[in-house]
Amino acid sequence: MAEQVLNVGATQATPLQGSTGLASQQPGTPTTVSGMAEATGGIGAGQLFETDIDKELSLFESDDNPLVSVVLNGATCKQVAVTSPVVQHYAIDEERTSFVTKAQVVASMSDTQAVLNAGDAKEMCPVGTTLRCRGVNGYTQNGQTETPGIDLMLLVVAKDSTTNQPVVTAVNGKRTNATDAACQVPYIPNSTTVDILANAAYETQRWGTPSTVQPVPTEVYLQKSILVDVKSDYWESQKKRIPYAEGVIAEHNIRKFKREIARSMWMGIKGKFLVSNEKVGTQTIYTTEGLRWQFANEIVRGKSKWDYEEFIAIAKMLKTGTDSVDGATVYCGKDALEAIQCIDFSNHPEVKIEKSLDGTFGWKLHTITTAFGDLRFKHDPSLDALGLTHSMAIIGDKRLVRYLRTPEHTESERIEGHEATMESTMLWYGVALKGTCHIWVNGEGTNVNANAIPYQMIKTADLTTGSYTPSGGSLKNVTNSFVPSGTSTIIYYFMVDATYITSSTTATEIKAGEMWKWDGTSLTKYTESVGS
């Protein structure tokens, strides 16, 4: 048995204040009669209170920590049993469907083939692939008349021996003579968006360029957290004036335990380090990564007023991205949820926030319905405790995965050399987002996650005085555009029409609903889907 140290004349630990100022917290202290009595004034009439306490205190709120409730419930969160605290979480990205050319193609009366500079998308264009050039006019079948509105299509016929860029010929290009066997490749401007279509094979062809998909793993660490409750035999046997011994203490401890886990699930940082203990030797402690740092997309907006149109845009991003979902649960800080309740629907009298009950947990949800899918809002007090009162986590339906090494379990054992019993509740948890559809709304407007694609909604246009001037050009009629501190690249989602004027005075019209990418020097139309 380990050496025991008896400190004669020790003073009783003073309870610490809780969140409302009540001196009720005694962390690191076992539950004993003397400890509780001293904390409340000793044993005597009116000191270990015998009046009934509010029965509401003994109720464990099912929606106090909604994220933990979802994670621990297999109905809406996939449960994956593992045998190691280090898990390979695999993800497969969706294929890119388009790219932007990196150089112009100069038209030639004599050339029926040309090298198309596809940048890093060159490997996506094997021989036989057909390509559509957006906004580049094709020609009639005889090659004599341009066809405005009917885009040029290309066929990849070879790969350049030096650069491995695709060598293309035009399917509907210009012909010097209507009887020419092949078309000429017309002028294709730089920064043309090219859509990747299906391959085209000749009649007896049986072989094509193979392709494969390689799942990419990321390591998820499972964190082990323990709730320890020590009660003396004297406490158990004493006829106390309060009947709350097991009920209130146990439920308070569990509530505190779950709240701490919820905060870790949101904001924990992945890590591991060795610790040494004289009884069990050297072992490893793992800390899990919070969901806050796993979002691939982040909307940076600050604390401005919400509009219904913004949620249409968000639902559109979820539905039409590379990882499409029909709906999502939105975990909100209190100020974000208040702002949603205050949306002005006067321009959309047909729309209102619907109230509903969650069938699994009985939560009261508030739903905004759009043609792209439903967004169901739930207050998460853990976000408030973390200072994220204006932020929201938009998580696609059934896209949470919980890795568990062992189910939550409780063990009870006698403490050697003491008349006391220790109960330990142990929980292994590691939560990962499945897919790339999920969106973090940074309502605080600070601490942008460098690993996520940042977005910003442009929703205010001043038709007389508004202007924004990035280097290399200016945005006319836009008043609230900005690049967050420390961010050189951002995707702007335009909710209003605007005009982009470059330094060469070239004007480009931007339509509401389009996304444009600011790379630190210029603004170009963003053709990738959300989550790419």
Short mmCIF file of C-alpha atoms in Angstrom, two decimals:
data_model
loop_
_atom_site.label_atom_id
_atom_site.label_comp_id
_atom_site.label_asym_id
_atom_site.label_seq_id
_atom_site.Cartn_x
_atom_site.Cartn_y
_atom_site.Cartn_z
CA MET A 1 0.00 0.00 0.00
CA ALA A 2 1.27 3.46 -0.78
CA GLU A 3 2.56 5.60 2.09
CA GLN A 4 -0.20 7.49 3.88
CA VAL A 5 0.33 11.05 5.10
CA LEU A 6 -1.83 12.34 7.93
CA ASN A 7 -1.94 16.09 8.22
CA VAL A 8 -3.10 16.86 11.77
CA GLY A 9 -4.93 20.14 12.10
CA ALA A 10 -5.83 20.40 8.44
CA THR A 11 -8.49 22.93 7.52
CA GLN A 12 -11.65 22.08 5.67
CA ALA A 13 -11.63 23.04 2.00
CA THR A 14 -13.80 26.08 1.31
CA PRO A 15 -16.42 25.55 -1.42
CA LEU A 16 -15.76 27.55 -4.57
CA GLN A 17 -18.30 29.77 -6.27
CA GLY A 18 -20.22 28.38 -9.20
CA SER A 19 -21.42 30.26 -12.25
CA THR A 20 -24.09 32.20 -10.32
CA GLY A 21 -21.92 32.98 -7.28
CA LEU A 22 -23.21 30.23 -4.99
CA ALA A 23 -20.42 28.60 -2.96
CA SER A 24 -21.41 25.07 -3.96
CA GLN A 25 -18.46 23.63 -5.84
CA GLN A 26 -15.97 21.28 -4.15
CA PRO A 27 -13.81 19.85 -6.94
CA GLY A 28 -11.38 17.13 -5.93
CA THR A 29 -13.29 16.45 -2.70
CA PRO A 30 -14.99 13.14 -1.79
CA THR A 31 -18.54 13.15 -0.49
CA THR A 32 -18.36 12.77 3.31
CA VAL A 33 -20.57 13.78 6.20
CA SER A 34 -17.89 15.91 7.82
CA GLY A 35 -17.01 17.59 4.57
CA MET A 36 -20.59 18.47 3.72
CA ALA A 37 -21.36 19.42 7.31
CA GLU A 38 -18.36 21.73 7.65
CA ALA A 39 -19.16 23.33 4.33
CA THR A 40 -22.68 24.13 5.53
CA GLY A 41 -21.96 25.09 9.14
CA GLY A 42 -21.61 21.72 10.89
CA ILE A 43 -24.07 19.09 12.03
CA GLY A 44 -27.00 20.52 13.87
CA ALA A 45 -30.51 21.79 13.48
CA GLY A 46 -30.87 23.68 10.23
CA GLN A 47 -27.28 23.00 9.19
CA LEU A 48 -27.60 19.81 7.14
CA PHE A 49 -30.89 21.06 5.81
CA GLU A 50 -33.87 18.73 6.02
CA THR A 51 -36.36 20.61 3.89
CA ASP A 52 -37.29 19.24 0.48
CA ILE A 53 -35.32 20.68 -2.42
CA ASP A 54 -36.72 21.65 -5.78
CA LYS A 55 -37.42 18.42 -7.61
CA GLU A 56 -36.48 20.14 -10.84
CA LEU A 57 -32.85 19.99 -9.74
CA SER A 58 -32.93 16.21 -9.91
CA LEU A 59 -34.04 16.21 -13.55
CA PHE A 60 -31.26 15.73 -16.04
CA GLU A 61 -32.02 18.06 -18.98
CA SER A 62 -32.03 16.05 -22.18
CA ASP A 63 -31.17 19.05 -24.36
CA ASP A 64 -28.66 20.81 -22.08
CA ASN A 65 -25.81 19.47 -24.24
CA PRO A 66 -27.38 18.61 -27.60
CA LEU A 67 -24.12 17.69 -29.32
CA VAL A 68 -23.28 15.14 -26.61
CA SER A 69 -26.84 13.79 -26.79
CA VAL A 70 -26.52 13.26 -30.54
CA VAL A 71 -23.05 11.74 -30.29
CA LEU A 72 -24.03 9.26 -27.59
CA ASN A 73 -27.21 8.28 -29.41
CA GLY A 74 -26.88 5.80 -32.24
CA ALA A 75 -30.11 6.93 -33.92
CA THR A 76 -28.64 10.04 -35.56
CA CYS A 77 -24.88 9.53 -35.17
CA LYS A 78 -23.03 6.59 -36.66
CA GLN A 79 -21.30 4.56 -33.94
CA VAL A 80 -18.07 2.84 -34.98
CA ALA A 81 -16.43 0.48 -32.51
CA VAL A 82 -12.63 0.49 -32.57
CA THR A 83 -9.87 -1.18 -30.58
CA SER A 84 -7.29 1.61 -30.61
CA PRO A 85 -7.33 5.21 -29.36
CA VAL A 86 -5.87 6.24 -32.75
CA VAL A 87 -8.31 5.82 -35.63
CA GLN A 88 -7.85 6.28 -39.37
CA HIS A 89 -10.87 8.35 -40.48
CA TYR A 90 -11.12 7.95 -44.25
CA ALA A 91 -12.71 10.40 -46.64
CA ILE A 92 -13.12 10.40 -50.40
CA ASP A 93 -13.33 13.78 -52.07
CA GLU A 94 -15.74 14.26 -54.93
CA GLU A 95 -14.26 14.68 -58.38
CA ARG A 96 -13.70 18.12 -59.86
CA THR A 97 -16.13 18.84 -62.64
CA SER A 98 -14.45 21.88 -64.17
CA PHE A 99 -11.25 23.91 -64.25
CA VAL A 100 -10.07 27.35 -65.40
CA THR A 101 -7.54 27.69 -68.20
CA LYS A 102 -4.19 29.26 -67.35
CA ALA A 103 -3.37 30.69 -70.80
CA GLN A 104 -5.18 31.73 -73.94
CA VAL A 105 -5.40 29.60 -77.06
CA VAL A 106 -4.60 31.63 -80.17
CA ALA A 107 -6.70 30.79 -83.23
CA SER A 108 -4.85 29.55 -86.30
CA MET A 109 -6.21 29.04 -89.78
CA SER A 110 -3.89 26.08 -90.29
CA ASP A 111 -3.93 24.31 -86.92
CA THR A 112 -6.62 21.77 -86.13
CA GLN A 113 -5.04 20.94 -82.76
CA ALA A 114 -3.84 23.10 -79.87
CA VAL A 115 -2.42 22.69 -76.39
CA LEU A 116 -4.92 23.66 -73.70
CA ASN A 117 -3.27 24.85 -70.49
CA ALA A 118 -5.39 23.22 -67.78
CA GLY A 119 -2.96 23.92 -64.95
CA ASP A 120 -3.01 21.26 -62.27
CA ALA A 121 -6.19 19.82 -63.84
CA LYS A 122 -4.21 18.31 -66.70
CA GLU A 123 -4.43 14.82 -65.21
CA MET A 124 -8.21 15.12 -65.22
CA CYS A 125 -8.19 15.30 -69.03
CA PRO A 126 -7.05 11.90 -70.39
CA VAL A 127 -7.17 11.18 -74.09
CA GLY A 128 -10.75 10.79 -75.28
CA THR A 129 -12.24 13.31 -72.81
CA THR A 130 -14.70 15.86 -74.15
CA LEU A 131 -14.61 19.41 -72.77
CA ARG A 132 -17.06 22.31 -72.87
CA CYS A 133 -15.68 25.86 -72.96
CA ARG A 134 -18.16 28.15 -71.21
CA GLY A 135 -18.88 31.38 -73.04
CA VAL A 136 -16.80 30.48 -76.12
CA ASN A 137 -19.02 30.26 -79.18
CA GLY A 138 -18.92 27.22 -81.40
CA TYR A 139 -19.85 26.90 -85.07
CA THR A 140 -22.45 25.14 -87.14
CA GLN A 141 -21.66 21.61 -88.33
CA ASN A 142 -20.22 22.89 -91.60
CA GLY A 143 -17.98 25.29 -89.68
CA GLN A 144 -19.10 28.36 -91.56
CA THR A 145 -21.37 30.18 -89.12
CA GLU A 146 -20.72 31.07 -85.48
CA THR A 147 -23.42 29.93 -83.05
CA PRO A 148 -23.80 32.45 -80.19
CA GLY A 149 -25.08 30.73 -77.09
CA ILE A 150 -23.92 27.26 -78.18
CA ASP A 151 -20.58 26.67 -76.51
CA LEU A 152 -17.46 25.27 -78.10
CA MET A 153 -16.70 21.60 -77.34
CA LEU A 154 -13.25 20.09 -77.47
CA LEU A 155 -11.93 16.53 -77.70
CA VAL A 156 -8.62 15.56 -76.07
CA VAL A 157 -6.64 13.69 -78.73
CA ALA A 158 -3.18 13.55 -77.11
CA LYS A 159 -0.96 14.81 -74.29
CA ASP A 160 1.83 17.31 -74.84
CA SER A 161 5.15 15.46 -74.58
CA THR A 162 6.77 18.27 -72.56
CA THR A 163 4.07 19.58 -70.24
CA ASN A 164 1.57 16.68 -70.25
CA GLN A 165 -1.15 19.26 -70.87
CA PRO A 166 -4.07 18.08 -73.04
CA VAL A 167 -3.85 18.48 -76.79
CA VAL A 168 -7.32 19.21 -78.11
CA THR A 169 -9.23 19.48 -81.32
CA ALA A 170 -12.53 21.28 -81.78
CA VAL A 171 -15.74 19.31 -82.19
CA ASN A 172 -17.74 22.30 -83.43
CA GLY A 173 -15.01 24.69 -84.52
CA LYS A 174 -14.50 26.74 -87.64
CA ARG A 175 -13.72 25.12 -91.02
CA THR A 176 -12.06 26.96 -93.87
CA ASN A 177 -14.09 24.85 -96.24
CA ALA A 178 -17.30 23.08 -95.34
CA THR A 179 -15.78 19.84 -96.64
CA ASP A 180 -12.68 19.99 -94.40
CA ALA A 181 -12.26 16.80 -92.35
CA ALA A 182 -11.28 18.59 -89.13
CA CYS A 183 -12.16 21.86 -87.43
CA GLN A 184 -9.79 24.61 -86.44
CA VAL A 185 -9.47 25.42 -82.74
CA PRO A 186 -10.83 28.98 -82.31
CA TYR A 187 -9.57 31.60 -79.89
CA ILE A 188 -10.11 30.59 -76.26
CA PRO A 189 -9.49 33.38 -73.72
CA ASN A 190 -7.37 32.90 -70.62
CA SER A 191 -9.37 32.11 -67.46
CA THR A 192 -12.07 30.31 -69.44
CA THR A 193 -14.07 27.87 -67.36
CA VAL A 194 -13.96 24.41 -68.91
CA ASP A 195 -16.42 21.67 -67.93
CA ILE A 196 -15.23 18.07 -68.00
CA LEU A 197 -17.70 15.90 -69.91
CA ALA A 198 -17.72 12.17 -70.64
CA ASN A 199 -15.09 10.46 -72.79
CA ALA A 200 -15.82 9.51 -76.39
CA ALA A 201 -14.57 6.19 -77.81
CA TYR A 202 -14.31 4.97 -81.40
CA GLU A 203 -16.37 2.08 -82.68
CA THR A 204 -14.08 -0.88 -81.88
CA GLN A 205 -12.33 0.65 -78.88
CA ARG A 206 -12.19 -1.63 -75.81
CA TRP A 207 -9.55 0.08 -73.70
CA GLY A 208 -9.43 3.48 -72.09
CA THR A 209 -7.42 5.39 -69.54
CA PRO A 210 -8.03 3.80 -66.12
CA SER A 211 -8.84 5.83 -63.06
CA THR A 212 -8.90 5.08 -59.39
CA VAL A 213 -10.05 6.71 -56.17
CA GLN A 214 -7.82 6.65 -53.12
CA PRO A 215 -9.46 7.30 -49.75
CA VAL A 216 -7.40 9.78 -47.77
CA PRO A 217 -7.10 9.07 -44.03
CA THR A 218 -6.89 11.55 -41.22
CA GLU A 219 -6.02 10.48 -37.71
CA VAL A 220 -8.69 10.84 -35.05
CA TYR A 221 -7.59 10.58 -31.42
CA LEU A 222 -10.02 9.17 -28.90
CA GLN A 223 -9.99 10.93 -25.55
CA LYS A 224 -10.75 9.09 -22.32
CA SER A 225 -12.52 11.12 -19.65
CA ILE A 226 -13.39 9.86 -16.18
CA LEU A 227 -15.99 11.00 -13.65
CA VAL A 228 -14.93 9.96 -10.15
CA ASP A 229 -17.30 9.96 -7.19
CA VAL A 230 -16.00 8.93 -3.73
CA LYS A 231 -18.44 8.41 -0.85
CA SER A 232 -17.52 7.38 2.69
CA ASP A 233 -19.33 4.51 4.39
CA TYR A 234 -20.32 6.91 7.17
CA TRP A 235 -22.01 9.16 4.60
CA GLU A 236 -23.92 6.21 3.22
CA SER A 237 -25.03 5.00 6.68
CA GLN A 238 -25.80 8.37 8.24
CA LYS A 239 -29.47 9.25 8.45
CA LYS A 240 -29.27 12.62 6.78
CA ARG A 241 -31.92 15.25 6.91
CA ILE A 242 -31.82 15.68 3.17
CA PRO A 243 -32.94 12.84 0.87
CA TYR A 244 -30.93 14.17 -2.07
CA ALA A 245 -27.73 12.22 -1.34
CA GLU A 246 -27.75 10.05 -4.45
CA GLY A 247 -30.08 12.01 -6.69
CA VAL A 248 -28.84 15.57 -6.68
CA ILE A 249 -25.14 14.85 -6.23
CA ALA A 250 -25.07 12.18 -8.94
CA GLU A 251 -27.06 14.20 -11.43
CA HIS A 252 -25.05 17.35 -10.81
CA ASN A 253 -21.80 15.46 -11.31
CA ILE A 254 -23.05 13.81 -14.50
CA ARG A 255 -24.33 17.13 -15.82
CA LYS A 256 -20.95 18.75 -15.10
CA PHE A 257 -19.17 15.79 -16.72
CA LYS A 258 -21.26 15.99 -19.89
CA ARG A 259 -20.81 19.75 -20.15
CA GLU A 260 -17.05 19.39 -19.96
CA ILE A 261 -17.13 16.70 -22.64
CA ALA A 262 -19.32 18.93 -24.82
CA ARG A 263 -16.79 21.75 -24.61
CA SER A 264 -14.03 19.30 -25.58
CA MET A 265 -16.08 17.98 -28.50
CA TRP A 266 -16.40 21.52 -29.82
CA MET A 267 -13.01 23.08 -29.12
CA GLY A 268 -10.51 20.35 -28.16
CA ILE A 269 -7.08 20.28 -29.82
CA LYS A 270 -5.74 16.95 -31.03
CA GLY A 271 -2.61 15.88 -29.20
CA LYS A 272 -0.80 13.11 -27.40
CA PHE A 273 1.94 12.98 -24.82
CA LEU A 274 3.63 10.46 -22.55
CA VAL A 275 3.04 10.40 -18.81
CA SER A 276 4.74 8.29 -16.17
CA ASN A 277 3.11 6.70 -13.12
CA GLU A 278 4.93 4.66 -10.50
CA LYS A 279 2.23 1.97 -10.50
CA VAL A 280 1.55 1.49 -14.20
CA GLY A 281 4.66 2.88 -15.88
CA THR A 282 4.72 5.06 -18.98
CA GLN A 283 1.50 5.52 -20.91
CA THR A 284 0.01 7.90 -23.47
CA ILE A 285 -2.71 10.48 -22.98
CA TYR A 286 -4.69 11.38 -26.09
CA THR A 287 -6.77 14.52 -26.55
CA THR A 288 -9.38 14.59 -29.28
CA GLU A 289 -9.90 17.26 -31.93
CA GLY A 290 -13.01 19.40 -31.57
CA LEU A 291 -15.53 19.74 -34.37
CA ARG A 292 -14.81 23.48 -34.60
CA TRP A 293 -11.51 22.70 -36.31
CA GLN A 294 -12.89 20.05 -38.68
CA PHE A 295 -15.16 22.23 -40.81
CA ALA A 296 -14.00 22.51 -44.43
CA ASN A 297 -16.06 25.66 -45.01
CA GLU A 298 -16.32 28.76 -42.84
CA ILE A 299 -18.57 31.76 -43.37
CA VAL A 300 -17.03 34.87 -41.83
CA ARG A 301 -19.72 37.45 -41.19
CA GLY A 302 -19.37 39.16 -37.84
CA LYS A 303 -22.37 40.17 -35.73
CA SER A 304 -24.58 41.77 -38.36
CA LYS A 305 -28.30 41.16 -38.79
CA TRP A 306 -29.44 37.95 -40.49
CA ASP A 307 -31.69 37.88 -43.56
CA TYR A 308 -33.81 35.02 -44.86
CA GLU A 309 -31.93 35.23 -48.16
CA GLU A 310 -28.72 34.26 -46.38
CA PHE A 311 -30.24 30.97 -45.26
CA ILE A 312 -31.42 30.29 -48.79
CA ALA A 313 -27.80 30.77 -49.85
CA ILE A 314 -26.53 28.46 -47.10
CA ALA A 315 -29.07 25.76 -47.99
CA LYS A 316 -28.00 26.14 -51.62
CA MET A 317 -24.35 25.66 -50.63
CA LEU A 318 -25.27 22.49 -48.74
CA LYS A 319 -27.44 21.03 -51.49
CA THR A 320 -25.40 21.89 -54.57
CA GLY A 321 -21.90 21.26 -53.21
CA THR A 322 -19.74 18.27 -54.02
CA ASP A 323 -21.08 16.55 -50.90
CA SER A 324 -24.80 17.17 -51.19
CA VAL A 325 -27.25 16.97 -48.27
CA ASP A 326 -30.96 17.77 -48.14
CA GLY A 327 -30.98 19.31 -44.66
CA ALA A 328 -28.95 20.10 -41.60
CA THR A 329 -29.10 20.69 -37.88
CA VAL A 330 -27.75 24.09 -36.88
CA TYR A 331 -26.24 24.31 -33.39
CA CYS A 332 -26.44 27.95 -32.34
CA GLY A 333 -25.01 30.24 -29.71
CA LYS A 334 -27.65 32.26 -27.89
CA ASP A 335 -27.08 35.54 -29.76
CA ALA A 336 -27.15 33.79 -33.13
CA LEU A 337 -30.44 32.10 -32.26
CA GLU A 338 -31.88 35.43 -31.10
CA ALA A 339 -30.86 37.05 -34.40
CA ILE A 340 -32.59 34.27 -36.32
CA GLN A 341 -35.79 34.83 -34.34
CA CYS A 342 -35.66 38.50 -35.32
CA ILE A 343 -35.48 37.95 -39.10
CA ASP A 344 -37.76 40.32 -41.01
CA PHE A 345 -39.97 38.17 -43.24
CA SER A 346 -41.97 41.10 -44.61
CA ASN A 347 -40.51 40.51 -48.08
CA HIS A 348 -41.40 36.83 -47.85
CA PRO A 349 -44.89 36.63 -46.31
CA GLU A 350 -45.16 33.01 -47.45
CA VAL A 351 -42.27 32.02 -45.16
CA LYS A 352 -42.19 31.63 -41.40
CA ILE A 353 -40.11 29.80 -38.81
CA GLU A 354 -41.85 26.52 -38.07
CA LYS A 355 -41.73 24.88 -34.65
CA SER A 356 -41.31 21.13 -34.37
CA LEU A 357 -40.29 18.39 -31.97
CA ASP A 358 -37.32 16.14 -32.57
CA GLY A 359 -38.54 12.55 -32.57
CA THR A 360 -35.42 11.15 -30.92
CA PHE A 361 -34.73 13.61 -28.12
CA GLY A 362 -37.95 15.59 -27.82
CA TRP A 363 -36.14 18.84 -28.54
CA LYS A 364 -38.05 21.93 -29.58
CA LEU A 365 -36.61 22.91 -32.94
CA HIS A 366 -37.17 25.95 -35.12
CA THR A 367 -37.04 25.21 -38.83
CA ILE A 368 -36.49 27.45 -41.84
CA THR A 369 -37.66 25.77 -45.03
CA THR A 370 -36.13 26.46 -48.43
CA ALA A 371 -36.37 24.77 -51.82
CA PHE A 372 -32.84 23.44 -51.25
CA GLY A 373 -33.64 21.80 -47.92
CA ASP A 374 -34.54 22.50 -44.31
CA LEU A 375 -32.36 24.07 -41.63
CA ARG A 376 -33.31 23.09 -38.08
CA PHE A 377 -32.00 25.37 -35.33
CA LYS A 378 -31.08 24.25 -31.81
CA HIS A 379 -29.54 26.29 -29.02
CA ASP A 380 -26.31 24.78 -27.68
CA PRO A 381 -25.34 26.28 -24.29
CA SER A 382 -21.80 24.91 -24.68
CA LEU A 383 -21.15 27.43 -27.46
CA ASP A 384 -22.18 30.20 -25.08
CA ALA A 385 -19.80 28.91 -22.42
CA LEU A 386 -17.00 28.95 -24.99
CA GLY A 387 -17.65 32.59 -25.96
CA LEU A 388 -19.17 31.65 -29.35
CA THR A 389 -22.57 33.22 -28.76
CA HIS A 390 -22.88 34.62 -32.29
CA SER A 391 -21.59 31.50 -34.08
CA MET A 392 -23.34 28.47 -35.55
CA ALA A 393 -22.32 24.96 -36.57
CA ILE A 394 -24.27 23.68 -39.58
CA ILE A 395 -23.93 19.89 -39.67
CA GLY A 396 -25.47 17.85 -42.47
CA ASP A 397 -28.02 15.22 -41.56
CA LYS A 398 -26.54 11.90 -40.41
CA ARG A 399 -22.99 13.09 -41.09
CA LEU A 400 -21.53 12.67 -37.60
CA VAL A 401 -19.36 9.67 -36.72
CA ARG A 402 -18.48 8.68 -33.19
CA TYR A 403 -15.58 6.33 -32.66
CA LEU A 404 -15.81 4.47 -29.38
CA ARG A 405 -13.25 2.15 -27.92
CA THR A 406 -15.56 0.91 -25.20
CA PRO A 407 -19.12 1.98 -24.37
CA GLU A 408 -19.68 4.37 -21.49
CA HIS A 409 -19.47 2.29 -18.34
CA THR A 410 -19.31 2.65 -14.56
CA GLU A 411 -17.11 0.74 -12.17
CA SER A 412 -17.36 0.57 -8.38
CA GLU A 413 -14.55 -0.43 -6.07
CA ARG A 414 -13.53 -0.17 -2.46
CA ILE A 415 -10.63 2.16 -1.69
CA GLU A 416 -7.87 0.20 -0.04
CA GLY A 417 -7.27 1.29 3.56
CA HIS A 418 -10.35 3.50 3.66
CA GLU A 419 -14.01 3.05 4.56
CA ALA A 420 -15.15 4.48 1.29
CA THR A 421 -16.34 3.44 -2.15
CA MET A 422 -15.20 4.96 -5.45
CA GLU A 423 -17.41 4.93 -8.49
CA SER A 424 -15.81 5.79 -11.83
CA THR A 425 -17.70 6.56 -15.02
CA MET A 426 -15.41 6.22 -18.05
CA LEU A 427 -16.08 7.45 -21.55
CA TRP A 428 -13.96 7.14 -24.70
CA TYR A 429 -14.96 9.55 -27.43
CA GLY A 430 -13.72 10.82 -30.74
CA VAL A 431 -16.15 12.63 -33.06
CA ALA A 432 -15.54 13.28 -36.76
CA LEU A 433 -17.46 15.02 -39.49
CA LYS A 434 -18.29 12.81 -42.44
CA GLY A 435 -18.02 14.60 -45.77
CA THR A 436 -17.24 18.21 -46.64
CA CYS A 437 -20.72 19.76 -46.73
CA HIS A 438 -20.65 21.15 -43.19
CA ILE A 439 -20.34 24.90 -42.60
CA TRP A 440 -19.10 26.82 -39.58
CA VAL A 441 -20.60 30.31 -39.31
CA ASN A 442 -18.03 32.52 -37.61
CA GLY A 443 -20.37 35.05 -36.05
CA GLU A 444 -17.63 36.54 -33.92
CA GLY A 445 -15.75 37.51 -37.10
CA THR A 446 -12.34 36.62 -35.60
CA ASN A 447 -10.01 33.62 -35.36
CA VAL A 448 -10.70 32.34 -38.87
CA ASN A 449 -9.67 28.70 -39.20
CA ALA A 450 -6.69 28.61 -41.57
CA ASN A 451 -7.53 25.04 -42.64
CA ALA A 452 -11.03 25.91 -43.89
CA ILE A 453 -12.19 27.64 -47.07
CA PRO A 454 -13.41 31.09 -45.94
CA TYR A 455 -16.62 32.50 -47.39
CA GLN A 456 -18.33 35.83 -46.99
CA MET A 457 -21.83 36.88 -47.96
CA ILE A 458 -22.00 40.15 -49.93
CA LYS A 459 -25.56 41.35 -49.39
CA THR A 460 -25.55 45.15 -49.33
CA ALA A 461 -25.30 47.35 -52.41
CA ASP A 462 -25.22 51.15 -52.36
CA LEU A 463 -26.04 52.21 -55.89
CA THR A 464 -24.63 55.72 -55.49
CA THR A 465 -21.60 55.78 -53.20
CA GLY A 466 -20.49 52.23 -52.41
CA SER A 467 -17.07 51.07 -53.53
CA TYR A 468 -14.45 48.57 -52.42
CA THR A 469 -10.93 48.67 -53.80
CA PRO A 470 -8.73 45.60 -53.68
CA SER A 471 -5.36 45.85 -55.39
CA GLY A 472 -5.76 45.17 -59.10
CA GLY A 473 -9.37 46.25 -59.31
CA SER A 474 -12.44 47.57 -57.54
CA LEU A 475 -15.91 46.32 -56.69
CA LYS A 476 -18.49 48.93 -57.55
CA ASN A 477 -21.77 49.16 -55.62
CA VAL A 478 -20.60 46.91 -52.77
CA THR A 479 -20.22 48.45 -49.32
CA ASN A 480 -19.59 45.63 -46.82
CA SER A 481 -16.86 43.59 -48.46
CA PHE A 482 -13.70 42.80 -46.54
CA VAL A 483 -10.93 40.24 -46.26
CA PRO A 484 -10.53 38.97 -42.66
CA SER A 485 -7.24 39.72 -40.97
CA GLY A 486 -4.61 37.13 -41.82
CA THR A 487 -6.59 35.76 -44.77
CA SER A 488 -5.29 36.25 -48.31
CA THR A 489 -7.88 34.06 -50.03
CA ILE A 490 -11.64 34.24 -49.57
CA ILE A 491 -14.74 33.20 -51.53
CA TYR A 492 -17.38 35.89 -51.90
CA TYR A 493 -20.98 34.75 -52.23
CA PHE A 494 -22.76 37.64 -53.94
CA MET A 495 -26.37 38.14 -52.89
CA VAL A 496 -26.61 41.33 -54.95
CA ASP A 497 -25.54 42.29 -58.45
CA ALA A 498 -22.19 44.07 -58.60
CA THR A 499 -19.61 45.24 -61.10
CA TYR A 500 -15.93 44.27 -60.89
CA ILE A 501 -13.64 46.84 -62.51
CA THR A 502 -10.01 45.83 -63.05
CA SER A 503 -7.07 48.19 -63.21
CA SER A 504 -7.37 48.10 -66.99
CA THR A 505 -10.91 49.54 -66.57
CA THR A 506 -12.43 46.31 -67.87
CA ALA A 507 -15.87 45.87 -66.28
CA THR A 508 -17.22 42.45 -65.38
CA GLU A 509 -20.80 42.04 -64.28
CA ILE A 510 -21.40 39.86 -61.22
CA LYS A 511 -24.84 38.37 -60.76
CA ALA A 512 -26.53 37.60 -57.46
CA GLY A 513 -26.04 33.98 -56.49
CA GLU A 514 -22.54 33.71 -57.96
CA MET A 515 -19.36 32.97 -56.02
CA TRP A 516 -16.09 34.77 -56.77
CA LYS A 517 -12.63 34.04 -55.39
CA TRP A 518 -10.30 36.74 -54.11
CA ASP A 519 -6.71 35.38 -54.17
CA GLY A 520 -4.96 38.44 -52.77
CA THR A 521 -4.45 40.14 -56.13
CA SER A 522 -7.56 39.68 -58.26
CA LEU A 523 -11.15 38.48 -58.28
CA THR A 524 -12.09 35.49 -60.46
CA LYS A 525 -15.31 33.53 -60.75
CA TYR A 526 -15.28 30.52 -58.43
CA THR A 527 -16.40 27.47 -60.36
CA GLU A 528 -15.72 24.81 -57.77
CA SER A 529 -18.55 23.49 -55.64
CA VAL A 530 -18.75 24.08 -51.91
CA GLY A 531 -16.48 21.65 -50.11
CA SER A 532 -14.14 21.11 -53.06
#
